[in-house]
Amino acid sequence: AQSPVPHRHCKMRAADRCAVGSSTLLGAVCGLILLHTFGSNNGLQSTLSGRVTQAPRGLRMLQKRSSSWVANALSKQKKEETVALIKDKMDSSSLVFGMRYNGFSVKQIEDLRKKLPEDTSMRIAMNTLVKRAGEDAGYGAIASACKGDNAWWFVGENIASGVKAYLAFEEECKKAAKTDPEAPVPTISGGCMDGEFLDEAAVKKLKSLPTRTELIARIAGSIKAVPTKLGRSIKQVPQKMAVGVSKLADGDDNKDLIVGDIFPKADAPVEA
């Protein structure tokens, strides 16, 4: 059997472990100091008087990894903010559709934004982010339009106004293309309204929808006409009844014939 290890050796091993832990901690601290001091080649050169022109490989890897972590965190946060913003836009929209903007300059897009109706806005966003927002906002069908580069239109209650604004821009671009064949002309990748997908032709047809003001005026006109029509109908009832009573009173003893003339009976079945 092996003899028991002396207690003093156990104490030394514990001390060794402490020493190793302290060395590791010290190494980590030194690494952070080096990372802070040698954050760039200029700092490293100034510190070592030009004798070393580049940070150690391990330190460079640590710098790259740290930068990657920070970039990924910021990118994820930015994407979440964009999804939330698009969802809010969808929640307040009656129609959403995509416009392919390849070939257009930043100035052209900005000028178009300035011409949009009051309750219509436009935003360029990644298709994946639009899909995510659409799933949460009841616009899941918009996924079929998420192809290529899109500038997304968010149209409020006045759907016809928003569609007409797009058609005016398209017509303007078509006129420019007649003189310059290389001038871009926009197209619609697809849209979504009431949870249903709309192709380009269906979106353009919405230009004929009445505006909110026009719709309210039509409804008000219909309601105003109801009492007049109802009054005419009620007024005609006593007149018809009076005519019928008068004919019955003036008839001979064959009352059934007069009543039959006024209120025709169903044809009697023909006997075989």
mmCIF file of C-alpha atoms in Angstrom:
data_model
loop_
_atom_site.group_PDB
_atom_site.id
_atom_site.type_symbol
_atom_site.label_atom_id
_atom_site.label_comp_id
_atom_site.label_asym_id
_atom_site.label_seq_id
_atom_site.Cartn_x
_atom_site.Cartn_y
_atom_site.Cartn_z
ATOM 1 C CA ALA A 1 0.000 0.000 0.000
ATOM 2 C CA GLN A 2 1.197 3.505 -0.727
ATOM 3 C CA SER A 3 2.235 5.554 2.216
ATOM 4 C CA PRO A 4 0.107 8.562 2.938
ATOM 5 C CA VAL A 5 1.336 11.803 1.437
ATOM 6 C CA PRO A 6 2.767 14.067 4.103
ATOM 7 C CA HIS A 7 0.590 16.934 5.079
ATOM 8 C CA ARG A 8 3.300 19.448 4.214
ATOM 9 C CA HIS A 9 3.135 18.388 0.550
ATOM 10 C CA CYS A 10 -0.598 19.139 0.487
ATOM 11 C CA LYS A 11 0.107 22.581 1.826
ATOM 12 C CA MET A 12 2.685 23.163 -0.904
ATOM 13 C CA ARG A 13 0.288 22.028 -3.601
ATOM 14 C CA ALA A 14 -2.337 24.453 -2.355
ATOM 15 C CA ALA A 15 0.233 27.190 -2.356
ATOM 16 C CA ASP A 16 1.221 26.267 -5.867
ATOM 17 C CA ARG A 17 -2.392 26.489 -6.979
ATOM 18 C CA CYS A 18 -2.706 29.920 -5.440
ATOM 19 C CA ALA A 19 0.448 31.012 -7.188
ATOM 20 C CA VAL A 20 -0.835 29.776 -10.511
ATOM 21 C CA GLY A 21 -4.173 31.551 -9.982
ATOM 22 C CA SER A 22 -2.416 34.752 -9.080
ATOM 23 C CA SER A 23 -0.230 34.478 -12.162
ATOM 24 C CA THR A 24 -3.282 33.964 -14.366
ATOM 25 C CA LEU A 25 -5.032 36.974 -12.877
ATOM 26 C CA LEU A 26 -1.910 39.059 -13.260
ATOM 27 C CA GLY A 27 -1.569 37.945 -16.857
ATOM 28 C CA ALA A 28 -5.158 38.975 -17.597
ATOM 29 C CA VAL A 29 -4.588 42.387 -16.033
ATOM 30 C CA CYS A 30 -1.401 42.838 -18.012
ATOM 31 C CA GLY A 31 -3.240 41.854 -21.155
ATOM 32 C CA LEU A 32 -5.873 44.528 -20.559
ATOM 33 C CA ILE A 33 -3.154 47.098 -19.927
ATOM 34 C CA LEU A 34 -1.406 46.117 -23.138
ATOM 35 C CA LEU A 35 -4.671 46.244 -25.035
ATOM 36 C CA HIS A 36 -5.326 49.734 -23.741
ATOM 37 C CA THR A 37 -1.760 50.931 -24.290
ATOM 38 C CA PHE A 38 -1.155 49.298 -27.651
ATOM 39 C CA GLY A 39 -4.572 49.888 -29.104
ATOM 40 C CA SER A 40 -2.966 51.091 -32.315
ATOM 41 C CA ASN A 41 0.352 50.782 -34.040
ATOM 42 C CA ASN A 42 1.067 54.431 -33.289
ATOM 43 C CA GLY A 43 0.714 53.860 -29.571
ATOM 44 C CA LEU A 44 2.908 50.787 -29.724
ATOM 45 C CA GLN A 45 5.615 52.552 -31.716
ATOM 46 C CA SER A 46 5.655 55.543 -29.402
ATOM 47 C CA THR A 47 5.908 53.305 -26.355
ATOM 48 C CA LEU A 48 8.742 51.116 -27.640
ATOM 49 C CA SER A 49 10.580 53.960 -29.449
ATOM 50 C CA GLY A 50 10.055 52.419 -32.830
ATOM 51 C CA ARG A 51 11.856 49.141 -32.125
ATOM 52 C CA VAL A 52 8.641 47.138 -32.640
ATOM 53 C CA THR A 53 6.334 48.107 -35.500
ATOM 54 C CA GLN A 54 3.410 45.768 -34.847
ATOM 55 C CA ALA A 55 1.485 44.450 -31.839
ATOM 56 C CA PRO A 56 1.983 40.787 -30.921
ATOM 57 C CA ARG A 57 -0.191 38.340 -32.857
ATOM 58 C CA GLY A 58 -2.158 37.272 -29.772
ATOM 59 C CA LEU A 59 -2.895 40.878 -28.928
ATOM 60 C CA ARG A 60 -4.054 41.592 -32.488
ATOM 61 C CA MET A 61 -6.410 38.603 -32.345
ATOM 62 C CA LEU A 62 -7.795 39.848 -29.033
ATOM 63 C CA GLN A 63 -8.386 43.288 -30.564
ATOM 64 C CA LYS A 64 -10.189 41.831 -33.582
ATOM 65 C CA ARG A 65 -12.328 39.555 -31.425
ATOM 66 C CA SER A 66 -13.321 42.410 -29.122
ATOM 67 C CA SER A 67 -14.182 44.641 -32.069
ATOM 68 C CA SER A 68 -16.256 41.838 -33.612
ATOM 69 C CA TRP A 69 -18.224 41.330 -30.398
ATOM 70 C CA VAL A 70 -19.001 45.037 -30.116
ATOM 71 C CA ALA A 71 -19.975 45.297 -33.802
ATOM 72 C CA ASN A 72 -22.279 42.280 -33.562
ATOM 73 C CA ALA A 73 -23.968 43.641 -30.437
ATOM 74 C CA LEU A 74 -24.535 47.042 -32.035
ATOM 75 C CA SER A 75 -25.761 45.439 -35.272
ATOM 76 C CA LYS A 76 -28.282 43.253 -33.422
ATOM 77 C CA GLN A 77 -29.561 46.214 -31.427
ATOM 78 C CA LYS A 78 -29.937 48.292 -34.604
ATOM 79 C CA LYS A 79 -31.871 45.494 -36.331
ATOM 80 C CA GLU A 80 -34.260 45.135 -33.387
ATOM 81 C CA GLU A 81 -34.903 48.882 -33.433
ATOM 82 C CA THR A 82 -35.570 48.790 -37.185
ATOM 83 C CA VAL A 83 -38.032 45.887 -36.846
ATOM 84 C CA ALA A 84 -39.912 47.746 -34.104
ATOM 85 C CA LEU A 85 -40.056 50.896 -36.234
ATOM 86 C CA ILE A 86 -41.361 49.020 -39.302
ATOM 87 C CA LYS A 87 -43.987 47.267 -37.162
ATOM 88 C CA ASP A 88 -45.220 50.631 -35.870
ATOM 89 C CA LYS A 89 -45.460 51.867 -39.462
ATOM 90 C CA MET A 90 -47.469 48.795 -40.453
ATOM 91 C CA ASP A 91 -49.808 49.126 -37.476
ATOM 92 C CA SER A 92 -50.831 52.604 -38.657
ATOM 93 C CA SER A 93 -51.050 51.692 -42.371
ATOM 94 C CA SER A 94 -53.891 50.387 -44.528
ATOM 95 C CA LEU A 95 -51.590 49.386 -47.389
ATOM 96 C CA VAL A 96 -47.913 48.416 -47.595
ATOM 97 C CA PHE A 97 -46.096 47.799 -50.868
ATOM 98 C CA GLY A 98 -42.540 47.608 -52.141
ATOM 99 C CA MET A 99 -40.988 49.708 -54.901
ATOM 100 C CA ARG A 100 -37.827 48.500 -56.611
ATOM 101 C CA TYR A 101 -35.413 51.417 -56.570
ATOM 102 C CA ASN A 102 -32.374 50.036 -58.434
ATOM 103 C CA GLY A 103 -30.683 52.749 -60.482
ATOM 104 C CA PHE A 104 -32.142 55.713 -58.580
ATOM 105 C CA SER A 105 -29.907 58.259 -56.886
ATOM 106 C CA VAL A 106 -30.217 59.305 -53.268
ATOM 107 C CA LYS A 107 -31.434 62.723 -54.416
ATOM 108 C CA GLN A 108 -34.240 61.186 -56.483
ATOM 109 C CA ILE A 109 -35.441 59.138 -53.508
ATOM 110 C CA GLU A 110 -35.287 62.141 -51.203
ATOM 111 C CA ASP A 111 -37.188 64.308 -53.696
ATOM 112 C CA LEU A 112 -39.853 61.605 -53.938
ATOM 113 C CA ARG A 113 -40.204 61.518 -50.155
ATOM 114 C CA LYS A 114 -40.935 65.241 -50.127
ATOM 115 C CA LYS A 115 -43.810 64.757 -52.608
ATOM 116 C CA LEU A 116 -45.606 62.016 -50.661
ATOM 117 C CA PRO A 117 -49.074 62.697 -49.203
ATOM 118 C CA GLU A 118 -49.406 63.481 -45.532
ATOM 119 C CA ASP A 119 -50.364 59.964 -44.424
ATOM 120 C CA THR A 120 -47.890 58.147 -46.708
ATOM 121 C CA SER A 121 -44.239 57.457 -45.893
ATOM 122 C CA MET A 122 -41.407 55.517 -47.479
ATOM 123 C CA ARG A 123 -38.460 53.667 -45.940
ATOM 124 C CA ILE A 124 -35.658 51.508 -47.320
ATOM 125 C CA ALA A 125 -35.163 48.381 -45.215
ATOM 126 C CA MET A 126 -33.793 44.859 -45.527
ATOM 127 C CA ASN A 127 -36.289 42.258 -46.710
ATOM 128 C CA THR A 128 -35.598 39.990 -43.729
ATOM 129 C CA LEU A 129 -36.454 42.771 -41.287
ATOM 130 C CA VAL A 130 -39.666 43.603 -43.179
ATOM 131 C CA LYS A 131 -40.675 39.938 -43.044
ATOM 132 C CA ARG A 132 -40.133 39.813 -39.273
ATOM 133 C CA ALA A 133 -42.126 42.992 -38.724
ATOM 134 C CA GLY A 134 -44.880 41.758 -41.040
ATOM 135 C CA GLU A 135 -45.321 38.551 -39.066
ATOM 136 C CA ASP A 136 -45.893 40.548 -35.886
ATOM 137 C CA ALA A 137 -48.145 43.199 -37.468
ATOM 138 C CA GLY A 138 -50.496 40.997 -39.496
ATOM 139 C CA TYR A 139 -48.716 41.645 -42.793
ATOM 140 C CA GLY A 140 -47.233 38.172 -43.202
ATOM 141 C CA ALA A 141 -48.277 38.069 -46.866
ATOM 142 C CA ILE A 142 -45.761 40.835 -47.604
ATOM 143 C CA ALA A 143 -43.071 38.130 -47.603
ATOM 144 C CA SER A 144 -43.935 37.376 -51.240
ATOM 145 C CA ALA A 145 -42.800 40.899 -52.159
ATOM 146 C CA CYS A 146 -39.519 40.690 -50.242
ATOM 147 C CA LYS A 147 -37.282 40.117 -53.244
ATOM 148 C CA GLY A 148 -34.570 42.403 -54.526
ATOM 149 C CA ASP A 149 -33.963 45.936 -53.257
ATOM 150 C CA ASN A 150 -37.164 47.631 -52.092
ATOM 151 C CA ALA A 151 -38.219 51.017 -50.859
ATOM 152 C CA TRP A 152 -41.289 50.273 -48.740
ATOM 153 C CA TRP A 153 -44.379 52.473 -48.944
ATOM 154 C CA PHE A 154 -46.625 52.762 -45.896
ATOM 155 C CA VAL A 155 -50.023 54.210 -46.872
ATOM 156 C CA GLY A 156 -52.579 55.350 -44.307
ATOM 157 C CA GLU A 157 -56.341 55.780 -44.663
ATOM 158 C CA ASN A 158 -56.189 57.658 -47.966
ATOM 159 C CA ILE A 159 -55.061 54.662 -50.004
ATOM 160 C CA ALA A 160 -55.866 56.206 -53.378
ATOM 161 C CA SER A 161 -53.705 59.257 -52.627
ATOM 162 C CA GLY A 162 -50.676 57.101 -51.843
ATOM 163 C CA VAL A 163 -51.090 54.944 -54.953
ATOM 164 C CA LYS A 164 -51.582 58.029 -57.138
ATOM 165 C CA ALA A 165 -48.348 59.475 -55.744
ATOM 166 C CA TYR A 166 -46.481 56.354 -56.853
ATOM 167 C CA LEU A 167 -48.140 56.387 -60.304
ATOM 168 C CA ALA A 168 -47.192 60.052 -60.764
ATOM 169 C CA PHE A 169 -43.558 59.211 -59.955
ATOM 170 C CA GLU A 170 -43.626 56.238 -62.334
ATOM 171 C CA GLU A 171 -45.044 58.369 -65.147
ATOM 172 C CA GLU A 172 -42.395 61.018 -64.532
ATOM 173 C CA CYS A 173 -39.661 58.372 -64.814
ATOM 174 C CA LYS A 174 -41.181 56.950 -68.002
ATOM 175 C CA LYS A 175 -41.082 60.386 -69.624
ATOM 176 C CA ALA A 176 -37.423 60.745 -68.628
ATOM 177 C CA ALA A 177 -36.681 57.306 -70.082
ATOM 178 C CA LYS A 178 -37.960 58.428 -73.496
ATOM 179 C CA THR A 179 -35.098 60.913 -73.778
ATOM 180 C CA ASP A 180 -32.592 58.828 -71.818
ATOM 181 C CA PRO A 181 -33.024 55.067 -72.319
ATOM 182 C CA GLU A 182 -30.768 54.369 -69.336
ATOM 183 C CA ALA A 183 -32.992 56.306 -66.926
ATOM 184 C CA PRO A 184 -34.537 53.939 -64.344
ATOM 185 C CA VAL A 185 -38.271 53.271 -64.138
ATOM 186 C CA PRO A 186 -39.705 51.930 -60.859
ATOM 187 C CA THR A 187 -41.794 48.787 -60.519
ATOM 188 C CA ILE A 188 -43.872 47.379 -57.670
ATOM 189 C CA SER A 189 -42.627 44.121 -56.170
ATOM 190 C CA GLY A 190 -45.955 43.509 -54.433
ATOM 191 C CA GLY A 191 -48.067 44.729 -51.562
ATOM 192 C CA CYS A 192 -50.333 43.689 -48.730
ATOM 193 C CA MET A 193 -53.721 44.961 -47.556
ATOM 194 C CA ASP A 194 -56.093 43.348 -45.058
ATOM 195 C CA GLY A 195 -53.685 40.434 -44.763
ATOM 196 C CA GLU A 196 -53.877 39.621 -48.497
ATOM 197 C CA PHE A 197 -51.019 39.770 -50.998
ATOM 198 C CA LEU A 198 -51.457 42.168 -53.947
ATOM 199 C CA ASP A 199 -49.461 42.045 -57.155
ATOM 200 C CA GLU A 200 -48.436 45.154 -59.079
ATOM 201 C CA ALA A 201 -51.659 45.380 -61.092
ATOM 202 C CA ALA A 202 -53.829 45.007 -57.976
ATOM 203 C CA VAL A 203 -51.932 47.758 -56.155
ATOM 204 C CA LYS A 204 -52.352 50.163 -59.082
ATOM 205 C CA LYS A 205 -56.108 49.517 -59.228
ATOM 206 C CA LEU A 206 -56.444 50.963 -55.736
ATOM 207 C CA LYS A 207 -56.075 54.440 -57.243
ATOM 208 C CA SER A 208 -59.855 54.322 -57.862
ATOM 209 C CA LEU A 209 -60.765 53.883 -54.212
ATOM 210 C CA PRO A 210 -62.600 56.886 -52.738
ATOM 211 C CA THR A 211 -60.697 58.975 -50.259
ATOM 212 C CA ARG A 212 -61.850 59.148 -46.672
ATOM 213 C CA THR A 213 -63.481 62.542 -47.266
ATOM 214 C CA GLU A 214 -65.300 61.294 -50.367
ATOM 215 C CA LEU A 215 -66.478 58.165 -48.557
ATOM 216 C CA ILE A 216 -67.865 60.175 -45.639
ATOM 217 C CA ALA A 217 -69.690 62.485 -48.073
ATOM 218 C CA ARG A 218 -71.261 59.504 -49.863
ATOM 219 C CA ILE A 219 -72.414 57.925 -46.611
ATOM 220 C CA ALA A 220 -73.854 61.234 -45.405
ATOM 221 C CA GLY A 221 -75.726 61.657 -48.690
ATOM 222 C CA SER A 222 -77.183 58.165 -48.438
ATOM 223 C CA ILE A 223 -78.350 58.708 -44.860
ATOM 224 C CA LYS A 224 -79.921 62.040 -45.809
ATOM 225 C CA ALA A 225 -81.891 60.405 -48.628
ATOM 226 C CA VAL A 226 -83.402 57.683 -46.396
ATOM 227 C CA PRO A 227 -86.083 59.850 -44.627
ATOM 228 C CA THR A 228 -87.240 61.302 -47.969
ATOM 229 C CA LYS A 229 -87.683 57.887 -49.606
ATOM 230 C CA LEU A 230 -89.344 56.509 -46.482
ATOM 231 C CA GLY A 231 -91.765 59.432 -46.355
ATOM 232 C CA ARG A 232 -92.751 58.902 -49.985
ATOM 233 C CA SER A 233 -93.418 55.209 -49.358
ATOM 234 C CA ILE A 234 -95.552 55.895 -46.284
ATOM 235 C CA LYS A 235 -97.468 58.590 -48.137
ATOM 236 C CA GLN A 236 -98.358 56.163 -50.940
ATOM 237 C CA VAL A 237 -99.872 53.537 -48.582
ATOM 238 C CA PRO A 238 -103.042 55.515 -47.564
ATOM 239 C CA GLN A 239 -103.593 56.567 -51.171
ATOM 240 C CA LYS A 240 -103.654 52.962 -52.442
ATOM 241 C CA MET A 241 -105.864 51.897 -49.561
ATOM 242 C CA ALA A 242 -108.302 54.724 -50.226
ATOM 243 C CA VAL A 243 -108.545 53.782 -53.886
ATOM 244 C CA GLY A 244 -109.267 50.170 -52.981
ATOM 245 C CA VAL A 245 -111.979 51.044 -50.426
ATOM 246 C CA SER A 246 -113.615 53.430 -52.873
ATOM 247 C CA LYS A 247 -113.815 50.762 -55.570
ATOM 248 C CA LEU A 248 -115.277 48.256 -53.142
ATOM 249 C CA ALA A 249 -117.945 50.718 -52.010
ATOM 250 C CA ASP A 250 -118.931 51.630 -55.551
ATOM 251 C CA GLY A 251 -119.115 48.031 -56.818
ATOM 252 C CA ASP A 252 -122.223 45.844 -57.216
ATOM 253 C CA ASP A 253 -123.073 42.779 -55.169
ATOM 254 C CA ASN A 254 -120.301 40.791 -56.758
ATOM 255 C CA LYS A 255 -117.764 42.021 -54.220
ATOM 256 C CA ASP A 256 -115.411 39.118 -54.819
ATOM 257 C CA LEU A 257 -114.858 40.231 -58.428
ATOM 258 C CA ILE A 258 -113.968 43.760 -57.362
ATOM 259 C CA VAL A 259 -111.609 42.535 -54.655
ATOM 260 C CA GLY A 260 -110.049 40.143 -57.112
ATOM 261 C CA ASP A 261 -109.479 42.980 -59.511
ATOM 262 C CA ILE A 262 -107.809 45.077 -56.867
ATOM 263 C CA PHE A 263 -105.892 42.301 -55.117
ATOM 264 C CA PRO A 264 -105.351 39.556 -57.725
ATOM 265 C CA LYS A 265 -105.586 36.013 -56.442
ATOM 266 C CA ALA A 266 -103.278 33.167 -57.294
ATOM 267 C CA ASP A 267 -104.355 31.186 -60.342
ATOM 268 C CA ALA A 268 -106.652 28.284 -59.449
ATOM 269 C CA PRO A 269 -105.337 24.819 -60.274
ATOM 270 C CA VAL A 270 -106.579 23.456 -63.564
ATOM 271 C CA GLU A 271 -108.853 20.419 -63.196
ATOM 272 C CA ALA A 272 -107.931 17.340 -65.208
#
